[in-house]
Short mmCIF file of C-alpha atoms in Angstrom, two decimals:
data_model
loop_
_atom_site.label_atom_id
_atom_site.label_comp_id
_atom_site.label_asym_id
_atom_site.label_seq_id
_atom_site.Cartn_x
_atom_site.Cartn_y
_atom_site.Cartn_z
CA UNK A 1 67.31 62.28 66.10
CA UNK A 2 69.78 64.58 64.38
CA UNK A 3 69.56 63.28 60.82
CA UNK A 4 68.09 65.23 57.94
CA UNK A 5 64.38 65.42 57.21
CA UNK A 6 62.74 66.61 54.01
CA UNK A 7 60.70 69.78 54.06
CA UNK A 8 57.28 69.59 52.51
CA UNK A 9 56.33 72.99 51.17
CA UNK A 10 58.36 75.61 49.33
CA UNK A 11 61.39 73.41 48.68
CA UNK A 12 60.18 69.81 48.54
CA UNK A 13 63.56 68.46 47.46
CA UNK A 14 65.63 70.22 50.10
CA UNK A 15 66.46 68.83 53.57
CA UNK A 16 66.94 70.22 57.05
CA UNK A 17 67.94 68.87 60.45
CA UNK A 18 65.14 68.24 62.95
CA UNK A 19 67.22 69.98 65.62
CA UNK A 20 66.79 73.20 63.64
CA UNK A 21 62.98 73.01 63.57
CA UNK A 22 61.35 75.50 65.98
CA UNK A 23 59.93 73.81 69.07
CA UNK A 24 56.42 75.12 68.39
CA UNK A 25 56.38 73.55 64.93
CA UNK A 26 57.90 70.36 66.28
CA UNK A 27 55.08 70.19 68.85
CA UNK A 28 52.51 70.39 66.07
CA UNK A 29 54.28 67.58 64.20
CA UNK A 30 54.41 65.50 67.39
CA UNK A 31 50.69 66.01 68.05
CA UNK A 32 49.76 65.09 64.48
CA UNK A 33 51.99 62.00 64.53
CA UNK A 34 50.55 60.66 67.78
CA UNK A 35 46.86 61.34 67.09
CA UNK A 36 44.55 58.43 66.44
CA UNK A 37 40.87 58.27 65.49
CA UNK A 38 38.12 56.14 67.05
CA UNK A 39 34.80 55.55 65.26
CA UNK A 40 31.69 56.74 67.09
CA UNK A 41 29.10 56.28 64.31
CA UNK A 42 26.66 54.52 66.62
CA UNK A 43 26.45 57.54 68.93
CA UNK A 44 26.46 60.42 66.47
CA UNK A 45 29.82 61.73 65.21
CA UNK A 46 31.72 59.65 62.67
CA UNK A 47 34.92 59.65 64.68
CA UNK A 48 36.72 61.26 67.57
CA UNK A 49 40.40 62.09 67.75
CA UNK A 50 42.41 60.67 70.66
CA UNK A 51 46.01 60.88 71.72
CA UNK A 52 47.81 57.57 71.37
CA UNK A 53 50.17 57.32 74.37
CA UNK A 54 51.92 54.27 72.95
CA UNK A 55 52.93 56.23 69.85
CA UNK A 56 54.04 59.11 72.04
CA UNK A 57 56.01 56.76 74.26
CA UNK A 58 57.87 55.30 71.29
CA UNK A 59 58.54 58.71 69.77
CA UNK A 60 59.75 60.21 73.06
CA UNK A 61 62.55 57.63 73.20
CA UNK A 62 63.93 58.80 69.83
CA UNK A 63 65.03 62.28 70.86
CA UNK A 64 65.30 64.42 73.97
CA UNK A 65 63.32 67.13 72.16
CA UNK A 66 60.48 64.69 71.47
CA UNK A 67 60.61 63.58 75.11
CA UNK A 68 60.46 67.17 76.35
CA UNK A 69 57.38 67.81 74.22
CA UNK A 70 55.71 64.60 75.40
CA UNK A 71 56.16 65.52 79.05
CA UNK A 72 55.54 69.26 78.87
CA UNK A 73 52.52 69.56 76.59
CA UNK A 74 49.64 68.49 78.80
CA UNK A 75 47.01 69.18 76.15
CA UNK A 76 48.23 66.00 74.43
CA UNK A 77 47.05 63.99 77.41
CA UNK A 78 43.51 65.25 77.77
CA UNK A 79 42.11 62.57 75.45
CA UNK A 80 43.86 59.19 75.73
CA UNK A 81 43.21 55.91 74.00
CA UNK A 82 44.63 53.18 76.22
CA UNK A 83 46.78 50.95 74.02
CA UNK A 84 47.95 47.30 74.36
CA UNK A 85 51.31 47.86 76.01
CA UNK A 86 52.51 47.24 79.55
CA UNK A 87 54.51 50.45 79.91
CA UNK A 88 52.27 53.19 78.60
CA UNK A 89 50.07 53.47 81.71
CA UNK A 90 53.01 54.22 83.98
CA UNK A 91 54.28 56.69 81.39
CA UNK A 92 51.07 58.71 81.18
CA UNK A 93 49.81 58.32 84.77
CA UNK A 94 51.87 61.28 85.92
CA UNK A 95 50.91 63.34 82.89
CA UNK A 96 47.14 62.92 82.99
CA UNK A 97 45.31 66.18 83.62
CA UNK A 98 41.98 67.18 85.10
CA UNK A 99 39.04 66.83 82.71
CA UNK A 100 40.55 63.67 81.22
CA UNK A 101 38.98 61.68 78.37
CA UNK A 102 39.81 57.96 78.22
CA UNK A 103 38.93 55.30 75.65
CA UNK A 104 39.49 51.58 76.27
CA UNK A 105 38.77 48.92 73.66
CA UNK A 106 38.89 45.41 75.10
CA UNK A 107 40.21 43.05 72.42
CA UNK A 108 40.28 39.28 72.61
CA UNK A 109 43.93 38.94 71.63
CA UNK A 110 45.07 35.66 70.14
CA UNK A 111 48.27 34.51 71.74
CA UNK A 112 49.62 34.84 75.26
CA UNK A 113 46.54 35.09 77.51
CA UNK A 114 48.61 36.08 80.54
CA UNK A 115 50.14 38.99 78.61
CA UNK A 116 46.67 40.11 77.49
CA UNK A 117 45.36 40.07 81.06
CA UNK A 118 48.41 41.96 82.29
CA UNK A 119 47.90 44.69 79.70
CA UNK A 120 44.20 44.97 80.57
CA UNK A 121 44.94 44.96 84.28
CA UNK A 122 47.29 47.92 83.88
CA UNK A 123 44.65 49.76 81.86
CA UNK A 124 41.99 49.11 84.50
CA UNK A 125 44.37 50.21 87.25
CA UNK A 126 44.94 53.44 85.36
CA UNK A 127 41.17 54.02 85.16
CA UNK A 128 40.76 53.25 88.87
CA UNK A 129 43.61 55.51 89.95
CA UNK A 130 42.44 58.39 87.76
CA UNK A 131 38.68 58.03 88.22
CA UNK A 132 38.59 61.30 90.18
CA UNK A 133 39.70 63.31 87.10
CA UNK A 134 38.05 61.45 84.22
CA UNK A 135 35.25 63.49 82.62
CA UNK A 136 34.63 61.31 79.55
CA UNK A 137 34.82 57.51 79.59
CA UNK A 138 34.44 55.19 76.58
CA UNK A 139 34.69 51.41 77.07
CA UNK A 140 34.07 48.87 74.30
CA UNK A 141 34.09 45.15 75.10
CA UNK A 142 33.68 43.06 78.20
CA UNK A 143 36.07 41.46 80.69
CA UNK A 144 35.86 40.64 84.42
CA UNK A 145 38.80 42.98 85.12
CA UNK A 146 36.63 45.97 84.20
CA UNK A 147 34.90 45.56 87.56
CA UNK A 148 38.08 47.03 89.04
CA UNK A 149 36.98 50.54 88.08
CA UNK A 150 33.28 50.20 87.16
CA UNK A 151 32.23 50.34 90.82
CA UNK A 152 34.52 53.29 91.59
CA UNK A 153 32.99 56.76 92.12
CA UNK A 154 33.59 59.16 89.22
CA UNK A 155 32.96 62.62 90.70
CA UNK A 156 33.91 64.51 87.50
CA UNK A 157 32.34 62.17 84.93
CA UNK A 158 30.10 63.94 82.42
CA UNK A 159 29.99 61.55 79.45
CA UNK A 160 30.02 57.75 79.53
CA UNK A 161 29.67 55.25 76.67
CA UNK A 162 29.83 51.64 77.86
CA UNK A 163 29.35 48.87 75.30
CA UNK A 164 29.64 45.42 76.87
CA UNK A 165 28.11 43.26 74.15
CA UNK A 166 31.36 42.79 72.26
CA UNK A 167 33.68 39.88 72.97
CA UNK A 168 30.79 37.89 74.44
CA UNK A 169 32.97 34.95 75.51
CA UNK A 170 35.37 36.84 77.78
CA UNK A 171 32.74 39.35 78.85
CA UNK A 172 29.99 36.90 79.84
CA UNK A 173 30.98 36.66 83.50
CA UNK A 174 31.00 40.45 83.76
CA UNK A 175 27.59 40.77 82.08
CA UNK A 176 26.13 38.16 84.44
CA UNK A 177 27.29 40.25 87.41
CA UNK A 178 25.96 43.56 86.05
CA UNK A 179 22.65 43.44 88.02
CA UNK A 180 24.64 43.26 91.28
CA UNK A 181 27.10 46.06 90.47
CA UNK A 182 26.67 49.58 91.78
CA UNK A 183 27.87 51.35 88.63
CA UNK A 184 30.35 54.15 89.41
CA UNK A 185 29.70 53.45 93.08
CA UNK A 186 26.29 55.08 92.46
CA UNK A 187 28.19 58.37 92.49
CA UNK A 188 28.66 60.37 89.30
CA UNK A 189 26.89 63.64 90.16
CA UNK A 190 27.97 65.47 87.00
CA UNK A 191 26.91 62.73 84.55
CA UNK A 192 24.98 64.19 81.60
CA UNK A 193 25.48 61.80 78.68
CA UNK A 194 25.00 58.07 79.34
CA UNK A 195 25.10 55.36 76.66
CA UNK A 196 24.79 51.72 77.72
CA UNK A 197 24.90 48.60 75.52
CA UNK A 198 24.26 45.44 77.50
CA UNK A 199 21.43 42.96 77.94
CA UNK A 200 21.16 43.89 81.64
CA UNK A 201 21.04 47.04 83.74
CA UNK A 202 23.32 47.70 86.72
CA UNK A 203 22.05 47.78 90.30
CA UNK A 204 19.98 50.83 91.22
CA UNK A 205 20.58 52.46 87.84
CA UNK A 206 17.78 54.97 88.41
CA UNK A 207 19.65 56.50 91.38
CA UNK A 208 22.55 57.25 89.05
CA UNK A 209 20.69 58.12 85.86
CA UNK A 210 19.04 61.40 86.71
CA UNK A 211 19.27 64.95 85.39
CA UNK A 212 20.81 63.65 82.15
CA UNK A 213 20.78 65.50 78.85
CA UNK A 214 21.34 62.33 76.76
CA UNK A 215 20.25 58.74 77.47
CA UNK A 216 21.03 55.85 75.11
CA UNK A 217 20.02 52.41 76.40
CA UNK A 218 20.60 49.51 74.02
CA UNK A 219 19.35 46.66 76.21
CA UNK A 220 18.84 44.13 73.39
CA UNK A 221 15.79 42.80 75.28
CA UNK A 222 12.58 44.79 75.66
CA UNK A 223 11.66 43.21 79.01
CA UNK A 224 14.76 44.46 80.87
CA UNK A 225 12.76 47.56 81.84
CA UNK A 226 9.07 47.36 82.67
CA UNK A 227 6.69 50.17 81.80
CA UNK A 228 6.49 51.85 85.26
CA UNK A 229 10.29 51.82 85.66
CA UNK A 230 10.70 53.19 82.14
CA UNK A 231 8.37 56.13 82.76
CA UNK A 232 9.93 56.68 86.18
CA UNK A 233 13.37 56.85 84.58
CA UNK A 234 12.15 59.49 82.15
CA UNK A 235 10.59 61.50 84.98
CA UNK A 236 14.04 61.70 86.62
CA UNK A 237 15.43 63.29 83.46
CA UNK A 238 13.16 66.20 82.49
CA UNK A 239 16.01 67.99 80.69
CA UNK A 240 16.75 65.23 78.19
CA UNK A 241 17.84 66.49 74.79
CA UNK A 242 18.55 63.04 73.27
CA UNK A 243 16.75 59.74 73.94
CA UNK A 244 17.59 56.38 72.34
CA UNK A 245 15.71 53.42 73.81
CA UNK A 246 13.49 50.40 73.20
CA UNK A 247 10.08 51.20 74.67
CA UNK A 248 8.79 48.34 76.88
CA UNK A 249 5.41 46.69 76.44
CA UNK A 250 2.60 48.89 77.73
CA UNK A 251 -0.18 46.43 78.69
CA UNK A 252 -2.25 47.84 81.52
CA UNK A 253 -0.58 51.24 81.28
CA UNK A 254 -2.40 52.84 78.36
CA UNK A 255 -2.83 56.20 80.05
CA UNK A 256 0.13 57.39 82.06
CA UNK A 257 -0.33 60.16 84.62
CA UNK A 258 1.05 62.63 85.22
CA UNK A 259 2.07 63.75 81.74
CA UNK A 260 5.85 64.08 81.37
CA UNK A 261 6.96 67.39 79.90
CA UNK A 262 10.23 66.72 78.04
CA UNK A 263 10.51 70.28 76.80
CA UNK A 264 14.21 70.07 75.87
CA UNK A 265 14.00 66.84 73.86
CA UNK A 266 15.31 67.43 70.33
CA UNK A 267 16.37 63.96 69.20
CA UNK A 268 14.63 60.63 69.85
CA UNK A 269 15.32 57.23 68.33
CA UNK A 270 12.84 54.64 69.56
CA UNK A 271 11.78 51.08 68.86
CA UNK A 272 8.44 49.56 69.84
CA UNK A 273 6.88 46.13 69.56
CA UNK A 274 3.63 47.46 68.11
CA UNK A 275 1.86 50.70 67.37
CA UNK A 276 -0.18 50.48 70.60
CA UNK A 277 3.01 50.79 72.66
CA UNK A 278 3.94 53.92 70.71
CA UNK A 279 0.46 55.35 71.33
CA UNK A 280 0.76 54.75 75.07
CA UNK A 281 4.14 56.49 75.09
CA UNK A 282 2.99 59.51 73.09
CA UNK A 283 -0.07 59.89 75.31
CA UNK A 284 2.19 60.21 78.34
CA UNK A 285 4.64 62.87 77.14
CA UNK A 286 4.88 66.37 75.69
CA UNK A 287 7.81 67.01 73.30
CA UNK A 288 7.29 70.38 71.58
CA UNK A 289 10.95 70.87 70.62
CA UNK A 290 11.59 67.61 68.76
CA UNK A 291 13.70 68.03 65.60
CA UNK A 292 14.98 64.53 64.82
CA UNK A 293 12.70 61.54 65.38
CA UNK A 294 13.22 57.88 64.56
CA UNK A 295 10.85 54.98 65.17
CA UNK A 296 11.17 51.25 64.43
CA UNK A 297 7.85 49.37 64.71
CA UNK A 298 8.36 45.61 64.86
CA UNK A 299 4.76 44.49 64.28
CA UNK A 300 2.80 45.19 61.11
CA UNK A 301 0.66 48.30 60.86
CA UNK A 302 -0.91 50.64 58.31
CA UNK A 303 -0.27 54.17 57.08
CA UNK A 304 -3.62 55.29 58.50
CA UNK A 305 -2.83 53.90 61.97
CA UNK A 306 0.60 55.52 61.96
CA UNK A 307 -0.97 58.82 60.90
CA UNK A 308 -3.55 58.79 63.70
CA UNK A 309 -0.85 57.85 66.23
CA UNK A 310 1.39 60.74 65.18
CA UNK A 311 -1.56 63.09 65.60
CA UNK A 312 -1.19 62.52 69.36
CA UNK A 313 1.95 64.66 69.08
CA UNK A 314 1.32 67.31 66.46
CA UNK A 315 5.01 68.21 66.39
CA UNK A 316 5.86 64.70 65.10
CA UNK A 317 3.31 64.89 62.32
CA UNK A 318 4.71 68.30 61.42
CA UNK A 319 8.20 66.80 60.99
CA UNK A 320 6.78 64.58 58.26
CA UNK A 321 4.45 67.10 56.69
CA UNK A 322 7.14 69.78 56.47
CA UNK A 323 9.70 67.44 54.89
CA UNK A 324 10.77 68.46 51.40
CA UNK A 325 12.82 65.31 50.68
CA UNK A 326 12.26 61.60 51.28
CA UNK A 327 14.10 58.33 50.65
CA UNK A 328 12.19 55.04 50.64
CA UNK A 329 13.60 51.53 50.78
CA UNK A 330 11.04 48.73 50.66
CA UNK A 331 12.48 45.28 51.26
CA UNK A 332 10.89 43.10 53.96
CA UNK A 333 10.03 46.35 55.75
CA UNK A 334 9.36 49.89 54.60
CA UNK A 335 12.09 52.32 55.59
CA UNK A 336 11.27 56.01 55.13
CA UNK A 337 13.80 58.72 55.87
CA UNK A 338 12.42 62.24 55.41
CA UNK A 339 13.96 65.62 56.09
CA UNK A 340 13.69 69.36 55.57
CA UNK A 341 16.76 70.89 53.94
CA UNK A 342 16.31 74.30 55.60
CA UNK A 343 15.53 73.31 59.20
CA UNK A 344 17.55 70.04 59.13
CA UNK A 345 14.61 68.34 60.84
CA UNK A 346 14.42 64.58 60.14
CA UNK A 347 11.91 61.75 60.49
CA UNK A 348 13.16 58.16 60.23
CA UNK A 349 10.61 55.32 60.26
CA UNK A 350 10.79 51.53 59.78
CA UNK A 351 7.69 49.31 59.82
CA UNK A 352 5.91 46.33 58.29
CA UNK A 353 3.00 47.36 56.06
CA UNK A 354 -0.24 45.53 56.85
CA UNK A 355 -2.11 46.25 53.59
CA UNK A 356 -0.18 47.45 50.50
CA UNK A 357 -3.43 48.51 48.84
CA UNK A 358 -4.32 50.95 51.63
CA UNK A 359 -1.80 53.77 51.41
CA UNK A 360 -3.96 56.87 51.01
CA UNK A 361 -2.51 58.39 54.20
CA UNK A 362 0.95 58.21 52.66
CA UNK A 363 0.12 61.37 50.72
CA UNK A 364 -1.22 63.04 53.89
CA UNK A 365 2.10 62.38 55.59
CA UNK A 366 4.13 63.99 52.81
CA UNK A 367 2.12 66.92 51.39
CA UNK A 368 5.22 69.11 50.87
CA UNK A 369 7.80 66.61 49.63
CA UNK A 370 9.51 67.81 46.45
CA UNK A 371 12.27 65.23 46.06
CA UNK A 372 11.49 61.52 46.29
CA UNK A 373 14.03 58.71 45.94
CA UNK A 374 13.46 54.95 45.68
CA UNK A 375 16.39 52.85 46.91
CA UNK A 376 17.06 49.28 45.72
CA UNK A 377 13.46 48.29 44.93
CA UNK A 378 10.53 50.49 43.94
CA UNK A 379 7.92 50.52 46.76
CA UNK A 380 5.52 47.60 46.71
CA UNK A 381 2.45 49.52 47.80
CA UNK A 382 -0.09 51.60 45.93
CA UNK A 383 1.39 55.07 45.75
CA UNK A 384 -1.35 57.73 45.89
CA UNK A 385 -1.07 60.94 43.85
CA UNK A 386 1.83 63.07 45.12
CA UNK A 387 1.22 66.48 43.60
CA UNK A 388 4.15 68.20 45.34
CA UNK A 389 6.90 65.90 43.97
CA UNK A 390 8.92 67.61 41.22
CA UNK A 391 12.02 65.39 41.24
CA UNK A 392 11.92 61.59 41.24
CA UNK A 393 15.25 59.85 41.76
CA UNK A 394 15.75 56.30 40.52
CA UNK A 395 19.54 56.58 40.77
CA UNK A 396 19.78 53.67 43.19
CA UNK A 397 16.68 51.75 42.13
CA UNK A 398 17.57 48.29 40.83
CA UNK A 399 14.21 46.53 40.50
CA UNK A 400 10.68 47.61 39.57
CA UNK A 401 8.55 44.50 40.24
CA UNK A 402 4.87 44.90 39.27
CA UNK A 403 5.37 48.61 38.73
CA UNK A 404 2.11 48.95 36.78
CA UNK A 405 0.27 47.74 39.88
CA UNK A 406 1.69 50.36 42.23
CA UNK A 407 2.17 53.45 40.03
CA UNK A 408 -0.84 54.90 38.22
CA UNK A 409 -1.13 57.55 35.52
CA UNK A 410 -1.84 60.27 38.11
CA UNK A 411 0.81 59.29 40.67
CA UNK A 412 3.34 62.03 39.86
CA UNK A 413 1.36 64.86 38.22
CA UNK A 414 4.04 67.51 38.86
CA UNK A 415 7.30 65.62 38.31
CA UNK A 416 9.61 67.65 36.05
CA UNK A 417 12.80 65.58 36.39
CA UNK A 418 13.54 61.87 36.65
CA UNK A 419 17.07 60.80 37.54
CA UNK A 420 17.88 57.50 35.85
CA UNK A 421 19.94 54.86 37.65
CA UNK A 422 23.41 53.55 37.13
CA UNK A 423 22.89 49.87 36.40
CA UNK A 424 24.81 46.87 35.11
CA UNK A 425 24.44 46.71 31.34
CA UNK A 426 22.28 43.55 31.46
CA UNK A 427 19.55 45.27 33.52
CA UNK A 428 18.77 48.14 31.20
CA UNK A 429 16.46 46.29 28.83
CA UNK A 430 13.90 45.49 31.53
CA UNK A 431 14.23 48.92 33.14
CA UNK A 432 13.42 50.76 29.93
CA UNK A 433 10.08 48.97 29.69
CA UNK A 434 9.24 49.87 33.31
CA UNK A 435 10.30 53.45 32.66
CA UNK A 436 7.35 53.92 30.32
CA UNK A 437 4.91 53.46 33.23
CA UNK A 438 6.72 56.12 35.25
CA UNK A 439 6.80 58.57 32.33
CA UNK A 440 3.08 58.03 31.77
CA UNK A 441 2.49 58.93 35.44
CA UNK A 442 4.26 62.29 34.94
CA UNK A 443 3.72 65.40 32.78
CA UNK A 444 6.48 64.80 30.21
CA UNK A 445 9.46 64.93 32.60
CA UNK A 446 13.08 65.49 31.64
CA UNK A 447 15.22 62.36 31.97
CA UNK A 448 18.69 62.85 33.45
CA UNK A 449 21.23 60.20 32.43
CA UNK A 450 24.29 59.89 34.65
CA UNK A 451 27.78 59.69 33.23
CA UNK A 452 28.92 56.08 33.15
CA UNK A 453 25.38 54.78 32.63
CA UNK A 454 26.59 51.35 31.34
CA UNK A 455 23.94 51.15 28.61
CA UNK A 456 24.69 49.07 25.56
CA UNK A 457 24.34 50.67 22.15
CA UNK A 458 20.99 48.94 21.60
CA UNK A 459 19.62 50.07 24.98
CA UNK A 460 20.87 53.59 24.34
CA UNK A 461 18.98 53.68 21.06
CA UNK A 462 15.90 52.27 22.83
CA UNK A 463 16.03 55.08 25.38
CA UNK A 464 16.22 57.70 22.64
CA UNK A 465 13.30 56.04 20.88
CA UNK A 466 11.21 56.08 24.07
CA UNK A 467 12.00 59.77 24.61
CA UNK A 468 11.00 60.57 21.05
CA UNK A 469 7.79 58.54 21.21
CA UNK A 470 6.74 59.88 24.63
CA UNK A 471 7.75 63.45 23.81
CA UNK A 472 10.26 63.85 26.64
CA UNK A 473 13.78 65.28 26.72
CA UNK A 474 16.92 63.71 28.09
CA UNK A 475 20.30 65.09 29.11
CA UNK A 476 23.48 64.08 30.90
CA UNK A 477 23.88 65.21 34.48
CA UNK A 478 24.99 64.36 37.98
CA UNK A 479 22.92 64.70 41.13
CA UNK A 480 22.82 65.60 44.78
CA UNK A 481 24.28 62.69 46.75
CA UNK A 482 22.24 63.50 49.87
CA UNK A 483 19.02 62.32 48.25
CA UNK A 484 20.38 58.84 47.62
CA UNK A 485 22.65 58.60 50.66
CA UNK A 486 22.59 55.78 53.19
CA UNK A 487 19.53 55.33 55.34
CA UNK A 488 20.02 56.62 58.86
CA UNK A 489 18.80 53.70 60.88
CA UNK A 490 16.36 50.83 61.02
CA UNK A 491 16.61 47.09 61.01
#
């Protein structure tokens, strides 16, 4: 490539020849051009940058300088996303370095099935041939050809994310064989982070899954692991920092001995069938360092039962009681996401409420909360007095059914600010009537109207009239997005 290229900074209208660009700068351009991003929302970070060997392969055929960069800069080949092309594997096989990161996304291509299988076969061969130097492995999708490398020892593997529930049709035969497969040849001695999404577990998984720092098992069925095997698996991993798992049913195992001391555990995201299973689990562990806790309870329960269960681990109750902010979404289930802005500790809980009239322990859970947000629908349970709340956000509240039944005149005795929602113009009339109940439950709060409020002229005049009659002020203003952000988990 010897043609001109436009510069981009001091002289945007001038041109220069690529052959005159310093090699170091050209390397940066090459790296930027051939970098791709893969979403990892399910496992924590939003995305991860990978090197796209197919893009590098195409670019290296354009110029000898590009080709020199592609073959000499090994840092480009430390994180590779295997792409659908039959030539890239041969191209990068000789360039792969120690401590290699590989991502493979199995796609059910429409078209030539033989071509698809050939591409996948080359990818699997690359994984098999380079298993001895792969330290991070990410596989999404299922196909029988994956067996080619799944049973191969990975002596350097530290991080593995395997999601086999995608492409169910082509992956079914692989999934059916999972219980008979010795994953990684039962040899991955350096494995620390293991994430597994499949309805079955591989053969002798417990011999492989030990001394981990992160374990994420999405088994889709709670009966894949029984209670003794579950607790045994945890006992093999005393240094866990992250745990994501569906807790099995605990019948007959209410009191587990010995107690498991998971002293390094900082993040846990759990689901249980009922509150009794959670009790059995909390009675069998010690987790003093927990900072981020999530629980999804499938069966119905009450605030008082949840409170008494959390008392089994005082550190969990502290996460709630030290939260200064909370978002609540109440649809078919109640979803509470609470956090402390200073410590970044979080508590995420989803459950079915047994009795909406019995919510006195709700206030005991949140004695320090200052900011409270209702998302979508105002909670359909009797909200007890919350004396610590000073800011009530209705920014993303769309409906207030039976609000007089759930909010009383003493519900928000300290609220100083109410953030009004952005709504379609036709909804404002009904909201303004409901707003009176909320104002009456507060000590003359200031109403904050967002820019672009969509109120008609009549509704705008009605709001001013309400403010005048109730003796409250209003002003325009924006707000902190974090309070109304997306919920972190749940069903």
